[in-house]
Amino acid sequence: MSPGKTETTAQPYRPYGADIKETRPYSPCRAACPAHTDVQAYVGLIAQGRYTEAFEVITAPNPIASVCSMICHHPCEQACRRCAVDEPLAVRHLKRFAIEKSLDYRRAKRKLVKKTKGKSIAIIGSGPSGLTAARDLADFGYSVTIYERHPVLGGMLASAIPPYRLPREMLQEDIDDVVSRGIEVKTNCEIGKDVKLDELTKKHDAVLIAIGLSLSRSLPIPGVDGPGVLLAIPFLEDVAFDRKPKLGKKVLVIGGGNVAMDVARSARRLGVKDVSMVCLESAEEMPAWKWEVDEAVEENVKINNRWGPKAVKRDGERVKGLEVKKVKSVFDANGRFNPAYDENQTTVLEADTIIITIGQMSNFSFLKNSAVKIDERGRVEWNQATQMSSAKGVFVSGEVVTGPGSAIAAVANGHRAALAMHLYCQGEAIEGKLPVQEKEKIAEMPAEVAAKIDKLPRLKIKHLAPEVRCDTMAHFEIGYDETEALKEAGRCRGCGGGAVVDPKKCMACLTCKRICPYGAPVVTSVSEIRPEYCQACGLCAPECPGQAISMVSYDVREVRNTLPSVVGKADPKRQEPLIVAFMCTHHVGVLGFDVQKNVKTVPVHCTSRIDVLDFLKAVESGADGVAVVRCNDGTCKYKDIAPRVNARVKRGQELIKALGMEPGRIEILTAWSGNGGNPYAAVCAEFSERVKKIGMRVK
């Protein structure tokens, strides 16, 4: 054990549990994430200013969360139900914000994990899948050793993704989280060269092959062999390790995928002014993500669509350019990749250097003469139901078996592999026990519900200007500040975090049906909340006479339970009253939490979730005054909230009056009623002065 470090028994990541969240349909954003990260939950926590809790939700299923906050293709955003209203939530940028705000916390919580299983695991490769499996298996209690051929961990994340997309310090934080569990690391160790596979199988109880796609494919065209023609992966490795490849004045990139974009944009940052691309596809068909294409164009990368490579033209050994032929179609009638060309329509594109980026493959040379079989297409043979190769105890994961994909998809596959290896090492059957990818999700938002939701524009992320970012390998996206992050998080509709009915308590009284602004409840013998209609405002839960309704996320009882710790112990010598302020998170993004020290804020998804019992609990905990700070009617993101909240505050005033206290100790405040500055702070200050005149409750 390292000096100064304690050991802990970690709980391994479990993709699915038995709690209420896991028995209900997933929010579409969560269902779309290959690792099923609870997006709605952590965005809601960000909106409440609970950043370290958001960090825990983010990192529970994803050990490379910092990486994903930079490079993820964010399928969660494409699935966001706000698309039916205006624009999707900026999930990736919110993830980055929470992670950056939690930096000190994440470093402090790193601990060694006890080795309880008495068995060891070898992980070959330290990319997304390998790191994920390593973390899970360490948390299960195994001794884990990572074998990496490069001098640093990270696999293709460290060696092939340019720094302008993935700052190395962000990657390192993820790696440190994993390795701090007590994982042994062997870098500069190439399997098949420095150590044989059969040596690992003898030394360890199980082995995982997670080497990714480390070899670039070339092209069978005349002139391709020789100086001036480079392959994508070796080029990107030179960029990653600052080896500064010589490129000349004109660079031509063959390919139209995301790797091609990385190559072209890296060449621009290496000082090449004239960078162009040639790809088979039309602009609409290009496999690269649209935002990558748009950013490349902003950086003056020229894209020649619908041309295919025919021959590299040379003057002696020196590259002069690339002869290309017109593409008639990329896909055949069955939708299969099968390009057709017009051989008579050709042209030559000038270039000093040509970089080929048409695909990658795994380097399986170390499997020669081993028990791990390779099929006729050069792929490793494996059992998808068990993640095991043809060799007993040797498992595979990531792009080795799934083919090219995203980092977050590799994470999901790493979880499967880790669980399979755990079951194998414990002598248990594997088939049927690995998590499935597809999850039931909430249906699309009905049009009549979408029509009731106010449009709120997405808060755009800022970038360095193209002429500035092309002069450096530094990251070019400027993340949200706190005000921006809180504002954007406030756009979340809380899908999947809404109301749920306990049928044993429901009296079918129709209260929920009468008050719901969105028509979510359907009442037969008991009430049922339709999740596709529910907007998670929480209006119904406090109103239910049988307390049959609870909220999946941040239930009213959770609010109540936090109050004693929020209030703390009142100073008997205090000069200012102790105020508890329940604050709607919708406008916190604009106004912030910057209020007086004597005001203890309790951010809530909506003030409609606050119950009369919450007022009484705050008073019982020692508060001199209780404020409900809500949006005014014109800015509230929910419908028909104000009358209900007003009625609850009035009821709270009546109850404390009956208990012998002044009713003015409980008030409802409107966020925009203050005079200048921060309206939240202004209205809280005014209320504090009124309570001060009433007097302190406890001296």
XYZ file of C-alpha atoms in Angstrom, residues 161-166 235-236 239 242 244-245 247 251 260-275 292 295-301 463-477:
53
model
C -6.901 11.654 -30.786
C -5.304 15.082 -31.261
C -4.791 17.291 -28.196
C -6.989 20.045 -29.635
C -9.917 17.642 -29.238
C -8.821 15.860 -26.065
C 0.550 10.284 -38.494
C -1.774 10.878 -35.523
C 1.028 14.412 -33.592
C 4.897 15.741 -30.604
C 6.274 16.912 -35.801
C 6.025 15.066 -39.126
C 4.301 17.571 -44.549
C -1.634 18.100 -47.771
C -9.982 12.001 -41.662
C -11.221 15.166 -39.956
C -8.718 14.676 -37.133
C -5.921 14.258 -39.661
C -6.891 17.278 -41.774
C -7.426 19.591 -38.821
C -4.183 18.440 -37.210
C -2.313 19.236 -40.429
C -3.716 22.763 -40.289
C -2.391 23.106 -36.749
C 1.016 21.909 -37.843
C 1.276 25.002 -40.020
C 0.015 23.693 -43.365
C -2.107 26.390 -44.994
C -3.360 24.318 -47.933
C -5.201 21.248 -46.586
C -16.673 18.052 -37.268
C -15.512 23.086 -37.928
C -13.074 21.787 -40.540
C -14.631 24.032 -43.173
C -14.343 26.976 -40.749
C -10.628 26.180 -40.565
C -10.299 26.413 -44.375
C -10.084 22.691 -45.004
C -15.055 28.527 -29.528
C -11.717 30.102 -30.238
C -11.805 31.864 -33.594
C -10.658 29.629 -36.483
C -7.593 31.763 -37.200
C -6.593 31.487 -33.519
C -7.239 27.794 -32.956
C -5.351 26.749 -36.092
C -2.182 28.174 -34.590
C -2.225 25.860 -31.587
C -2.910 22.276 -30.521
C -4.699 23.577 -27.429
C -8.350 22.722 -26.884
C -10.560 25.169 -28.751
C -13.936 24.882 -26.967
